[in-house]
Coordinates of C-alpha atoms and ligand atoms in Angstrom, one line a residue:
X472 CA 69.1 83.9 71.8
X473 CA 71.9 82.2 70.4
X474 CA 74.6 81.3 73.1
X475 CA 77.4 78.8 72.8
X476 CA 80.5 78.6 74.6
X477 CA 83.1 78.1 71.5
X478 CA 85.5 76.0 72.5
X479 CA 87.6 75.2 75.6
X480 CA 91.2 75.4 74.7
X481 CA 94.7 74.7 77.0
X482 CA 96.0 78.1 77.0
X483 CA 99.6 76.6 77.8
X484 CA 101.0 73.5 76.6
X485 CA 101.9 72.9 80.3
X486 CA 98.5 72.4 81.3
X487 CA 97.3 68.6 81.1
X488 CA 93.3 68.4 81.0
X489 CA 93.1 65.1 82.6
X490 CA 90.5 62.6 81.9
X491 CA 89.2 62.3 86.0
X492 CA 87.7 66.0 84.9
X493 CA 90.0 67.9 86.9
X494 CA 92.1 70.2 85.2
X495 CA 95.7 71.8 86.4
X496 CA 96.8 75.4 86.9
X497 CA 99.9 76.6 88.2
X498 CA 100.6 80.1 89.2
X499 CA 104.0 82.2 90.0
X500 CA 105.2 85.6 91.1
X501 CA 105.0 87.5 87.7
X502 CA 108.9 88.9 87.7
X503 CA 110.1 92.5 87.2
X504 CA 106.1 93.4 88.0
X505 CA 105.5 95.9 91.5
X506 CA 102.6 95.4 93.6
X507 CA 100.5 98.2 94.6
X508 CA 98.3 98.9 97.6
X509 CA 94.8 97.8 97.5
X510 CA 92.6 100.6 98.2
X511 CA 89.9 99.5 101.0
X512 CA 87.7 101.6 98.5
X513 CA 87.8 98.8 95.9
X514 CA 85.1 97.5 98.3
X515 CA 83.1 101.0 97.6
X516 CA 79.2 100.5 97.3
X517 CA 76.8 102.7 96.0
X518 CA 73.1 103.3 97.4
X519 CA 70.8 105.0 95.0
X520 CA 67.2 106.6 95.2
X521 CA 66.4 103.5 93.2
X522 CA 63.4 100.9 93.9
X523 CA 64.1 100.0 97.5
X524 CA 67.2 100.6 97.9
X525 CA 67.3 103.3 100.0
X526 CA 63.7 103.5 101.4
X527 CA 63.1 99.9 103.0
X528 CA 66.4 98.4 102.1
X529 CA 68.8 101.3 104.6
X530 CA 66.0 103.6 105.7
X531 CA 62.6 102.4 107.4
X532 CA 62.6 105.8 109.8
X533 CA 62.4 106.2 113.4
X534 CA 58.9 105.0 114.0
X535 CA 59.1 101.8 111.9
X536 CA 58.5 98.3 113.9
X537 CA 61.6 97.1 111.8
X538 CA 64.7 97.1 114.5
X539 CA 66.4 100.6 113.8
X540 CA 68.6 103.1 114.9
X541 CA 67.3 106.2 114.3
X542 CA 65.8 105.1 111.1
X543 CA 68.6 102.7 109.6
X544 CA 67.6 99.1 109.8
X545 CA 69.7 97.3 112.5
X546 CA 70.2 94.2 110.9
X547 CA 71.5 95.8 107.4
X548 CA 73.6 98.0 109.6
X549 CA 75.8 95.1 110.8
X550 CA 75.9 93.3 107.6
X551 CA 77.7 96.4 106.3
X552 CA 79.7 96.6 109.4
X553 CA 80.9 93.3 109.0
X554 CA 81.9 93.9 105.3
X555 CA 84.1 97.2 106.7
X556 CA 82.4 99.3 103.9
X557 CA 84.9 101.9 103.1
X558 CA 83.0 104.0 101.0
X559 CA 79.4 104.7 99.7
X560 CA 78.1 106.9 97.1
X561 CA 75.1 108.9 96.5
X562 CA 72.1 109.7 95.6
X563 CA 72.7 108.1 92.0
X564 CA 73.5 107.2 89.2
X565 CA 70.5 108.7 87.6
X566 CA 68.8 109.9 90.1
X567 CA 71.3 112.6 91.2
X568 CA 70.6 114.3 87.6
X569 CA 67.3 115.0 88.8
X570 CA 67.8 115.6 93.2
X571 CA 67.8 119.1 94.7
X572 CA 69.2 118.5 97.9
X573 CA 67.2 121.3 99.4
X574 CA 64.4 119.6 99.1
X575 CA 65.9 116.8 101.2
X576 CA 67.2 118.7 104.5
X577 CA 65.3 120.9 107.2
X578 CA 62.0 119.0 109.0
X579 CA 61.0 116.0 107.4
X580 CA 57.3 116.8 107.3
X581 CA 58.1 120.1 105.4
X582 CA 59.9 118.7 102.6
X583 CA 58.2 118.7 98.9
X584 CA 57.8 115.3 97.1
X585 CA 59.4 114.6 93.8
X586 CA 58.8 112.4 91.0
X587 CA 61.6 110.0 90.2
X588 CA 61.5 109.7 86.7
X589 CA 64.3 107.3 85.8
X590 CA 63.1 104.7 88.2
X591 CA 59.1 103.8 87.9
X592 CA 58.2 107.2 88.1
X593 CA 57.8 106.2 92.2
X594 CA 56.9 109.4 94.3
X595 CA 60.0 110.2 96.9
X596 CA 59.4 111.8 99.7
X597 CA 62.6 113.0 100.1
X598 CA 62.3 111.7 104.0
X599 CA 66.5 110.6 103.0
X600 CA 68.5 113.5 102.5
X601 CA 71.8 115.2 103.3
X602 CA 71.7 114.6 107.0
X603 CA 70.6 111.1 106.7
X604 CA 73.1 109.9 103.9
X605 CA 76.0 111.4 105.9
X606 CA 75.0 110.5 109.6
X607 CA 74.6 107.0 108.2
X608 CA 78.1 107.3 106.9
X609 CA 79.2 108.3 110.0
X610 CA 77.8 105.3 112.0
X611 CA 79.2 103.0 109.4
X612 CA 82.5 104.8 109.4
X613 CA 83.3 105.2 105.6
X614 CA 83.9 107.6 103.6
X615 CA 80.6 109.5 101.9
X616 CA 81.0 110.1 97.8
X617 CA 78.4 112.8 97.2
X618 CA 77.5 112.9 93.4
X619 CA 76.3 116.6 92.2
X620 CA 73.4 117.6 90.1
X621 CA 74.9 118.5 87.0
X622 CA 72.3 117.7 84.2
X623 CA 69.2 119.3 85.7
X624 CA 70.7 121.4 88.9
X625 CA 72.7 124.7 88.9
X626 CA 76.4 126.1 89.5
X627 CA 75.1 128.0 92.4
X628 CA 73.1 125.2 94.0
X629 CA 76.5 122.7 93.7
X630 CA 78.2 125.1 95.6
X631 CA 76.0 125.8 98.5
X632 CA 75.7 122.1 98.6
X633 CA 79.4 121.6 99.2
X634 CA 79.1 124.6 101.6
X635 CA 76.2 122.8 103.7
X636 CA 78.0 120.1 103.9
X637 CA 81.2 120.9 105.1
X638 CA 81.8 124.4 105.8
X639 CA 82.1 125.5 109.8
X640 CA 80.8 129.1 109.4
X641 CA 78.8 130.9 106.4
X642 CA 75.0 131.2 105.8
X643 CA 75.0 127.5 104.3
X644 CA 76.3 126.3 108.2
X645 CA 73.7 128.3 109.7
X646 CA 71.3 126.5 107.9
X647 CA 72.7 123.4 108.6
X648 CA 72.7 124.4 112.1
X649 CA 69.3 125.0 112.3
X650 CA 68.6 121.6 110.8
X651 CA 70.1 120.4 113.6
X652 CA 74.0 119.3 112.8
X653 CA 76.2 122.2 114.5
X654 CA 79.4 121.0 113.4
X655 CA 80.2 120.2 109.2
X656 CA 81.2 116.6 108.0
X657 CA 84.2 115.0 106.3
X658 CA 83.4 115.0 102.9
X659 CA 86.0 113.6 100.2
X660 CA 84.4 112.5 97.1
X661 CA 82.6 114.7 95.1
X662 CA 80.9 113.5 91.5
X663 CA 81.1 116.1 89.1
X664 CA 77.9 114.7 87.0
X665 CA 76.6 111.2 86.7
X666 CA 76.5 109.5 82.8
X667 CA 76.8 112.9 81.5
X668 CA 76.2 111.6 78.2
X669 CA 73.3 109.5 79.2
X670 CA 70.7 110.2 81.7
X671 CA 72.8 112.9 83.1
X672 CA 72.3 115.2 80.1
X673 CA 73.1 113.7 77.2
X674 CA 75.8 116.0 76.3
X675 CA 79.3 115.5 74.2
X676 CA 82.3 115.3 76.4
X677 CA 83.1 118.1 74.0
X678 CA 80.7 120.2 76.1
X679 CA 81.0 118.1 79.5
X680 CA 84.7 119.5 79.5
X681 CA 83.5 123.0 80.0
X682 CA 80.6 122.0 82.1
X683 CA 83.4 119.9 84.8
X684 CA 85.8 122.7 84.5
X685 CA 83.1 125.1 85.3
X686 CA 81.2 123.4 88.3
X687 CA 84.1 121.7 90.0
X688 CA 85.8 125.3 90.2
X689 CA 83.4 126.5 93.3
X690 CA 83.3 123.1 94.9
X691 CA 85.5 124.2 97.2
X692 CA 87.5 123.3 100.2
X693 CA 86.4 124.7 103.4
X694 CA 87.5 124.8 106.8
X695 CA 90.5 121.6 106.5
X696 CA 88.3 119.6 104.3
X697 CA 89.7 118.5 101.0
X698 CA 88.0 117.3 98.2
X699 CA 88.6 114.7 95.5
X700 CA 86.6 115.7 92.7
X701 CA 85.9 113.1 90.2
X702 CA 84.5 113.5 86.2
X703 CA 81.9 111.6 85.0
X704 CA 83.0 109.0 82.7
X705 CA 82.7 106.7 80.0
X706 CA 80.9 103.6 79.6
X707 CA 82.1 100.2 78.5
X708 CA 83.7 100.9 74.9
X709 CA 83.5 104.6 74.6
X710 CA 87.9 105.1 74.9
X711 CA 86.8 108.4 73.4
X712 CA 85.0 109.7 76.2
X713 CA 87.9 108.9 78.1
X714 CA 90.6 110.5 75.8
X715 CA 88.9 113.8 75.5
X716 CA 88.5 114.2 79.3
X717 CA 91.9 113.4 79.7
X718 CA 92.9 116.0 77.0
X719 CA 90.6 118.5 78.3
X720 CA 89.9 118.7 81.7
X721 CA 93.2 116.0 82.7
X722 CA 94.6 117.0 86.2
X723 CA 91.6 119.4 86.8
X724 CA 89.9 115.9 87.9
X725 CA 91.1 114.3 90.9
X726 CA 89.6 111.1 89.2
X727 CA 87.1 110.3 86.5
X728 CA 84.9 107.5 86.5
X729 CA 83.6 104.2 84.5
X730 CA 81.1 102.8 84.3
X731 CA 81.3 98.4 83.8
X732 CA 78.3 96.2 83.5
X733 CA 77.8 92.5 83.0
X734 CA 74.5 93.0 81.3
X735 CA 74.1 91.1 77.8
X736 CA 72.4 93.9 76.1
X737 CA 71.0 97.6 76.9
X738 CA 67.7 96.8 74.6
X739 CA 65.2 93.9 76.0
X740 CA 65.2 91.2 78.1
X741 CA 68.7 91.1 79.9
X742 CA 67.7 87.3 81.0
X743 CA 66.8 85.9 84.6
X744 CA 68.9 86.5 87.5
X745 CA 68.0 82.8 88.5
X746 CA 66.9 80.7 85.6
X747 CA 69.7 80.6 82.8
X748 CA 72.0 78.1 80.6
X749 CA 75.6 77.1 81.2
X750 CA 76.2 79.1 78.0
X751 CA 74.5 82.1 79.5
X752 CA 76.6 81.5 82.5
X753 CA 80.3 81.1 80.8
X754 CA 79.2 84.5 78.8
X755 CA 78.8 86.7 81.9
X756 CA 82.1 85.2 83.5
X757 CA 84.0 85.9 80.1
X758 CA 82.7 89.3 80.3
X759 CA 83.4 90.1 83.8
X760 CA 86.9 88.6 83.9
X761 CA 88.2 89.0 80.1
X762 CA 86.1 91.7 78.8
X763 CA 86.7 94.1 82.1
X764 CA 89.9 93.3 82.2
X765 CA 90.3 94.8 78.0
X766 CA 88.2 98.2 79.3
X767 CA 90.1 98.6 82.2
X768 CA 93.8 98.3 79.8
X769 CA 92.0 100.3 77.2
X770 CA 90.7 103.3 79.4
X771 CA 93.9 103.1 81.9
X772 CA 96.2 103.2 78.5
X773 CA 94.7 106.5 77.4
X774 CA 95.2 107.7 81.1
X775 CA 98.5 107.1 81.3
X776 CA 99.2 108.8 77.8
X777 CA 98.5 111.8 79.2
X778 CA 99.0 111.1 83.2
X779 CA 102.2 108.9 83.1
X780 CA 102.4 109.8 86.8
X781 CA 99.0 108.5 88.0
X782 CA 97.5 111.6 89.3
X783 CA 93.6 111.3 87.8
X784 CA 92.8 107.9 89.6
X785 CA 90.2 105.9 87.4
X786 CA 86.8 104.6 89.9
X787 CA 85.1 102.3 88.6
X788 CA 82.3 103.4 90.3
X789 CA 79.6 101.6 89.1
X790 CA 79.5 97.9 87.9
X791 CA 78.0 94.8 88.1
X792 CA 75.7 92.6 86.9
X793 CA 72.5 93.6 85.5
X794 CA 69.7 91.1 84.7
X795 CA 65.9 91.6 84.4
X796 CA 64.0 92.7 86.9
X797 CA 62.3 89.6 89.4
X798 CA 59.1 88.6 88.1
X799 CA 55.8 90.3 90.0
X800 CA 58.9 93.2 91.8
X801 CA 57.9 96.8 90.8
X802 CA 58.8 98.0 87.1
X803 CA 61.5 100.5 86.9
X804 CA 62.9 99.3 90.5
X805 CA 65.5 96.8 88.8
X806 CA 65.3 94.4 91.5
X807 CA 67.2 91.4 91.2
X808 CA 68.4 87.6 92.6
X809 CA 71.5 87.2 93.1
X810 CA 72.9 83.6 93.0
X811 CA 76.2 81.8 92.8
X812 CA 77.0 83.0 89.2
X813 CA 76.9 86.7 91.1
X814 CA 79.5 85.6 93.6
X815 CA 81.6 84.2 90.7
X816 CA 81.8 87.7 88.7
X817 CA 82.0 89.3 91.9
X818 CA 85.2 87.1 92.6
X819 CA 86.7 87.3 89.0
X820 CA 86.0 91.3 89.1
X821 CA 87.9 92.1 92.5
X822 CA 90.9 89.7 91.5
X823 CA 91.1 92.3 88.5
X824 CA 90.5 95.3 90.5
X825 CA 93.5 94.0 92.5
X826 CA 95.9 94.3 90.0
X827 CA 95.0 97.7 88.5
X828 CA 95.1 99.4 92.1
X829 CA 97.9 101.6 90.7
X830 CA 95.6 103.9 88.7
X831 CA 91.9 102.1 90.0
X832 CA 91.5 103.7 93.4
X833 CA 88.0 102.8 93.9
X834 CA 84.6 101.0 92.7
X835 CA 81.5 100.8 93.8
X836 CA 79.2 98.0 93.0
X837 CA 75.3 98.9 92.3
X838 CA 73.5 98.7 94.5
X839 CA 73.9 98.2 98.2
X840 CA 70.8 96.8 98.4
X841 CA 67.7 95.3 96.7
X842 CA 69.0 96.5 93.3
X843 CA 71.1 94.9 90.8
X844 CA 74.0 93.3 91.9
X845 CA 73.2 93.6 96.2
X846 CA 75.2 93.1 99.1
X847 CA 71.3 92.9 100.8
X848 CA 67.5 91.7 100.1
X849 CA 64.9 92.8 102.2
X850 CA 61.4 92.6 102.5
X851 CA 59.7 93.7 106.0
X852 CA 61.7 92.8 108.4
X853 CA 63.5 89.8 107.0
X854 CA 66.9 90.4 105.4
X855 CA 69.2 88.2 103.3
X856 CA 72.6 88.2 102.4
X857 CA 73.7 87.4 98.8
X858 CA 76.4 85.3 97.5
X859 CA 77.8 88.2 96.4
X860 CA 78.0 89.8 100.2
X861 CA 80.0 86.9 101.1
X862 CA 82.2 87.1 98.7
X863 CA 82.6 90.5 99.8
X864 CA 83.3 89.7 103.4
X865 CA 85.8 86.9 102.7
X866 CA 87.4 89.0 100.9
X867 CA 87.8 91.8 103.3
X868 CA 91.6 90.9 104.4
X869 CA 92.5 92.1 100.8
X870 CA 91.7 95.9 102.2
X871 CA 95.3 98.0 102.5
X872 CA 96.7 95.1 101.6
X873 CA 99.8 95.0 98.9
X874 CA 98.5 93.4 95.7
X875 CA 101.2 90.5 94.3
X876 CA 101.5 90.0 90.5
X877 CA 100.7 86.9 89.7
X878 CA 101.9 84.8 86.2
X879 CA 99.0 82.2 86.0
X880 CA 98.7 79.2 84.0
X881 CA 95.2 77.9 83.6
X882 CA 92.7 76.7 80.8
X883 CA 90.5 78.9 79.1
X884 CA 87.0 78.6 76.8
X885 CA 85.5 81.1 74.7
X886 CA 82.1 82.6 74.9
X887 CA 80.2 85.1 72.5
X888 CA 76.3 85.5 72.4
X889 CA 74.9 87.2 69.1
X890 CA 73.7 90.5 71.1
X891 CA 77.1 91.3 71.7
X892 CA 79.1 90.0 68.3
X893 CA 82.2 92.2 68.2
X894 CA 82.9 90.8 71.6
X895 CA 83.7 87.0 71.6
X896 CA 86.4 86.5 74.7
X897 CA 88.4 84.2 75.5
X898 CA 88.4 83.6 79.4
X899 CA 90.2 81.2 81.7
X900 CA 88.4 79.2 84.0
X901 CA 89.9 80.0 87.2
X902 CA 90.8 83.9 88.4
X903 CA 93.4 84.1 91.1
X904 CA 95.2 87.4 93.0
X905 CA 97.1 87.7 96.1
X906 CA 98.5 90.1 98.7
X907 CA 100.5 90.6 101.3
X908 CA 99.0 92.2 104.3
X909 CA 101.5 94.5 106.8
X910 CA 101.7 92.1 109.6
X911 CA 103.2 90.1 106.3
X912 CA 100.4 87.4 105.7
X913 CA 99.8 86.5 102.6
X914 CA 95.8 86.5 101.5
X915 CA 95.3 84.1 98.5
X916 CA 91.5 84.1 96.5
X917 CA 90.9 82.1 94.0
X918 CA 87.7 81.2 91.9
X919 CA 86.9 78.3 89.5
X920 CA 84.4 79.3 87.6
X921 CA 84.1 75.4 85.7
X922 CA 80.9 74.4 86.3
X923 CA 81.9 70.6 86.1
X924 CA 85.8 70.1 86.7
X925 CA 87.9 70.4 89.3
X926 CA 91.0 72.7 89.6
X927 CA 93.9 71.7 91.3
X928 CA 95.5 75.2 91.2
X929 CA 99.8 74.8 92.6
X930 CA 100.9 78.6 93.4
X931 CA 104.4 79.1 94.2
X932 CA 104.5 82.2 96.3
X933 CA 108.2 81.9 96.9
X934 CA 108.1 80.9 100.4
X935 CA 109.7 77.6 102.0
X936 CA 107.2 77.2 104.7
X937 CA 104.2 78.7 105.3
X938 CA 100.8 77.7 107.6
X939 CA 96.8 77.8 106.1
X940 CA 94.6 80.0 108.1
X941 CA 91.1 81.3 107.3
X942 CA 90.5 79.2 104.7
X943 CA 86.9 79.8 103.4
X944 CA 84.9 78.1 100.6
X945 CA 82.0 79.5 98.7
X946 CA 80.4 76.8 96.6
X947 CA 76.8 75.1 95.9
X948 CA 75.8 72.7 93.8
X949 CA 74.3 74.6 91.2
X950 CA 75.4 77.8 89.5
X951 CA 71.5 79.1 89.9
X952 CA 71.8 78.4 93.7
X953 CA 70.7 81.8 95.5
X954 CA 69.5 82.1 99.4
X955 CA 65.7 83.6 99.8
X956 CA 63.5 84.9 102.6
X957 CA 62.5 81.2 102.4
X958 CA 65.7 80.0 102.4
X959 CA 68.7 82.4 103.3
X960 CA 71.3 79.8 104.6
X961 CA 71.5 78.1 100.6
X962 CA 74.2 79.8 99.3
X963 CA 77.2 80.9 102.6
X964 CA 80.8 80.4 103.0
X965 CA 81.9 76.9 105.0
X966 CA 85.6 76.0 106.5
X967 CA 87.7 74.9 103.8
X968 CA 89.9 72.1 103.9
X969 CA 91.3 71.3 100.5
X970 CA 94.6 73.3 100.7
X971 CA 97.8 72.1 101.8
X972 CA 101.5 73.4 101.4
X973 CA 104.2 70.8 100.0
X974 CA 107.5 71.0 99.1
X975 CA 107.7 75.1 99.3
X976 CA 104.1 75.4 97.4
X977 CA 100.9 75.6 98.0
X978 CA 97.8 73.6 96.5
X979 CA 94.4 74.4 96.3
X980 CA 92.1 72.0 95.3
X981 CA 89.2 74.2 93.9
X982 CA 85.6 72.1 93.6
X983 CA 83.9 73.3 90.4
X984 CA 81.8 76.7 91.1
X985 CA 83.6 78.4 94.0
X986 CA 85.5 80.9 95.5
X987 CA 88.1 79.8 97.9
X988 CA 90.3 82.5 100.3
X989 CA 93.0 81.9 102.2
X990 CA 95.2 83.3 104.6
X991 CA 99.3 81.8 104.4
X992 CA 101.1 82.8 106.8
X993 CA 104.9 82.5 106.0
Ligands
AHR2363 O1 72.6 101.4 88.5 C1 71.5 101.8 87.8 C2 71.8 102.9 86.8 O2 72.8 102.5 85.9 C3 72.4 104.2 87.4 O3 71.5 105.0 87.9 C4 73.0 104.8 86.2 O4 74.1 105.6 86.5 C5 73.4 103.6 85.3 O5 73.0 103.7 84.0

C-alpha cells in the first residue's frame, strides 16, 4: 500500500509553525452564521444482529450468570446510561433485509431459527425480537428507530409490524397482548429499507422511489403515535442517489439517510484496527474530518435545492470506522479494536455533525457494541469501554445544546492513499466546535489530531470573563493505544489543566493526540 501524507502546509499566513514543535491556531465566532440546536440524536447508536453485537454484547437472557436485568447485561446497561443514548436503531443494516419480525415475538422457545446470511452465515435464534429491542429502549429511555424489511419482506408484513408495535386495539394488539405487552410503545423512527441499492435489494433509486412511496403509505400512525419515516440512502459519493430521492419521493420522507465510512477500501484488507503507520493514521483523520465534511455539503446541497425549508432531515445513520476484522474473532462478525485513532475521528466527526444540525438531525454510529466502531467490548462477563465511548460521554453536554459557528485558523496536511486516488484531502490538524447550553454555558471540544506537536489553540468566544469547568483530556501516548480485557484503564479521560482565560480569551493548550472538552461558564 502506498500511503504518504503530502505535505503539511500553513493554511493561513497568520499561523506561525514554531520551531519548539508546537504549532498556533486561533479561532473566532464565524459572523452573519446562526447556530442551530444540536439534536441529542447526533449521539444515535445502532445495534445490529451482527457478530455479537446483540447476543453477548446487550443480550445474555434471563438465565445467564453474567449480571442482567431481565436479559440485558447490567454493566453495558449503565455504560449506555451514562452516555444518555438518545436513540438506537434496529435490527440492521443488512440484516433487517433479511428479519421477519414474526419470527422474533411470541414464546421464546417457539420461535424458528434463521440463517443470517450477511454476517458468517451464524444461526439466530431469534431469542431478541420486538419486545426485547423495545423494552430495552424503554429501560434506557431513548428513542427506538425500527428499520423495515424492504428487500426480502412484504407490504403487508411492514404494516402489521407498525401495527404490533404501536397500535392500542386491532388483531396486531391482541397479539401483542398475548405475548405479554398490553399496552403499545412509542415508536418514532421508521426505516423505509436499508442500502436499498446494496444488500437491501440492489435496486435503482429509480425503482426504490416507487417501492418508499409504496411501503411508507400503510406505515401508519395509530392511536397518538406519530411517525418519522426515513428513506434509505446513499452512500459516500453516490449525490445521485440522493438527487433522485429528493426529486421523487422529497417531502414524502420525513428524512433519508447516509451512509459514511472511514474504511480505506470496500475490496480487501481494510488494515488493522491496532497496528498501523502515521500515514495510515493522517488518511483516516483527513477522511473523517475533510472528506465527511465534502459528502455532508454535497448531499445537504442537493437537499436544499429541492427542500430550501429543511423538512426531509438527512441521518447519517450509519458511519464509522471500519477496519479488518481482529485476528482469531469469528469471520463475517466484523469485530474490531478500537484505539486512540477511533476517539480522534469520533471527535473530528461530532465537531462536524455539530455544525450541520440544521438539516442532520441524527446519526448513528455502528455498532453499539463489539462491531466496528463500539461504544463496548465484551467477552464473558468482562466489558470494556473504548476510546471512542469516552469521547462520547465527554461529549454529552453538547446534547440540546445550541451549536456556535466557529471561523478557525489552524494548519493543515494532506493525505491520499492509492485505493482511494480521486480523493486526496487536505485536512487541518486540529477540529474544534462549540455550544451554548440553556443555563448559557458554553461547551468547547477540541481535538489535535498531530501526532507530534503541540497546539496552543486561542478561541475568542466574545466574552470578557468567563470560568473553566469540566475540563476533560483524552490522550495516550501512542495513536495505537486501546484499553483490553487485560488492560481496560489504557486509554480514559483525566482532569485537564492546560486551559486558562486571559485578556477576554481563552487558551487551550492541546498535547499532540487528544481530545480536550470544556465547560466556560461566562
Ligand atoms: O455496519 C455494517 C453494515 O454496513 C451494515 O449492515 C450495512 O448497512 C452496511 O453496509
Amino acid at each position: 500500500m502506498n500511503w504518504r501524507i503530502l505535505a503539511v502546509t500553513a493554511m493561513m499566513t497568520a499561523v506561525t509553525v514554531s520551531a519548539d514543535a508546537q504549532k498556533k491556531s486561533s479561532v473566532g465566532l464565524a459572523s452573519g452564521e446562526q447556530g442551530y440546536t444540536i439534536s441529542k440524536e447526533i449521539y444515535g447508536q445502532f445495534a445490529e444482529h451482527l457478530g455479537s453485537c446483540i447476543y453477548g454484547g446487550l443480550w445474555v437472557g434471563k438465565d445467564s450468570p453474567i449480571p442482567n436485568t431481565q436479559g440485558y447485561r447490567n454493566d453495558v446497561l449503565q455504560a449506555l446510561r451514562d452516555i444518555k443514548v438518545p436513540v438506537m436503531r434496529w435490527p440492521g443494516g443488512c440484516f433487517a433485509d433479511e428479519y421477519h419480525w414474526m419470527d422474533g415475538v411470541g414464546p421464546q422457545e417457539n420461535r424458528p431459527r434463521m440463517v443470517n446470511n450477511n454476517w458468517g452465515g451464524t444461526v439466530e435464534d431469534n431469542s431478541f425480537g420486538t419486545h426485547e429491542f423495545l423494552n430495552l429502549c424503554e429501560l434506557l429511555g431513548c428513542e427506538p428507530y425500527v428499520s423495515m424489511n424492504v428487500g426480502s419482506g412484504t407490504v403487508e408484513e411492514t404494516a402489521k409490524w407498525v401495527e404490533y408495535m404501536t397500535a392500542k386495539d386491532g388483531p396486531m394488539a391482541k397479539l401483542r397482548k398475548q405475548n405479554g405487552r398490553e399496552q403499545p410503545w412509542k415508536v418514532k423512527y421508521v426505516g423505509i429499507g436499508n442500502e436499498s441499492w446494496g444488500c437491501g435489494g440492489n435496486m435503482r433509486i429509480e425503482f426504490y422511489s416507487d417501492l418508499y412511496r409504496r411501503y411508507a403509505t400503510y406505515c401508519r400512525d395509530y392511536d397518538g403515535n406519530k411517525l418519522f419515516k426515513i428513506g434509505s440512502g446513499a452512500s459516500d459519493y453516490d449525490y445521485n442517489w440522493t438527487e433522485v430521492a429528493m426529486k421523487q419521493i422529497g417531502t414524502r420522507m420525513h428524512g433519508l439517510s447516509l451512509h459514511y465510512y472511514t474504511c480505506y477500501t470496500w475490496d480487501g484488507s481494510k488494515g488493522s484496527a491496532t497496528n498501523f503507520n502515521d500515514d495510515q493514521y493522517y488518511w483516516a483523520v483527513a477522511k473523517c474530518g475533510t472528506g465527511l465534511k465534502e459528502v455532508l455539503d454535497k448531499h445537504v446541497a442537493i437537499m436544499d435545492s429541492y427542500d430550501s425549508r429543511g423538512r426531509v432531515k438527512l441521518l447519517v445513520d450509519e458511519w464509522g470506522t471500519w477496519w479488518d476484522e481482529e485476528p482469531g474473532s469469528i469471520r463475517g462478525h466484523l469485530y474490531q479494536q478500537n484505539a486512540m485513532r477511533d476517539a480522534i475521528v469520533a471527535a473530528f466527526s461530532l465537531n462536524l455533525f455539530h455544525q450541520y444540525t440544521k438539516r442532520v438531525s441524527m446519526t448513528n454510529i455502528a455498532q453499539v457494541a463489539n462491531v466496528l466502531q463500539s461504544m463496548v467490548l465484551t467477552k464473558d462477563d468482562k466489558m470494556v469501554l473504548t476510546p471512542t465511548y469516552y469521547v462520547f460521554k465527554m461529549y454529552t453536554p453538547n446534547m440540546e445544546a445550541q451549536n456556535i459557528p466557529l471561523s478557525v485558523q489552524t494548519d493543515t496536511f494532506t493525505a491520499e492513499n492509492e485505493r482511494d486516488k480521486d480523493h486526496p484531502r487536505q485536512s487541518p490538524f486540529v477540529s474544534i466546535s462549540a455550544s451554548r447550553s440553556k443555563d448559557g454555558s458554553i461547551n468547547v471540544n477540541i481535538a489535535n489530531a498531530d501526532l507530534k506537536d503541540t497546539n496552543e489553540v486561542t478561541v475568542d468566544l466574545g466574552v470578557a470573563s468567563a470560568s473553566i469547568q469540566n475540563a476533560l483530556v483524552l490522550t495516550s501516548g501512542d495513536m495505537k493505544d486501546h484499553n483490553t480485557f487485560e488492560n481496560p484503564d489504557k486509554v480514559k479521560p483525566q482532569s485537564f489543566s492546560g486551559a486558562s482565560f486571559k485578556n477576554g480569551k481563552l487558551i487551550v493548550k492541546m498535547p499532540p493526540l487528544s481530545v480536550v472538552t470544556l465547560t466556560v461558564k461566562p
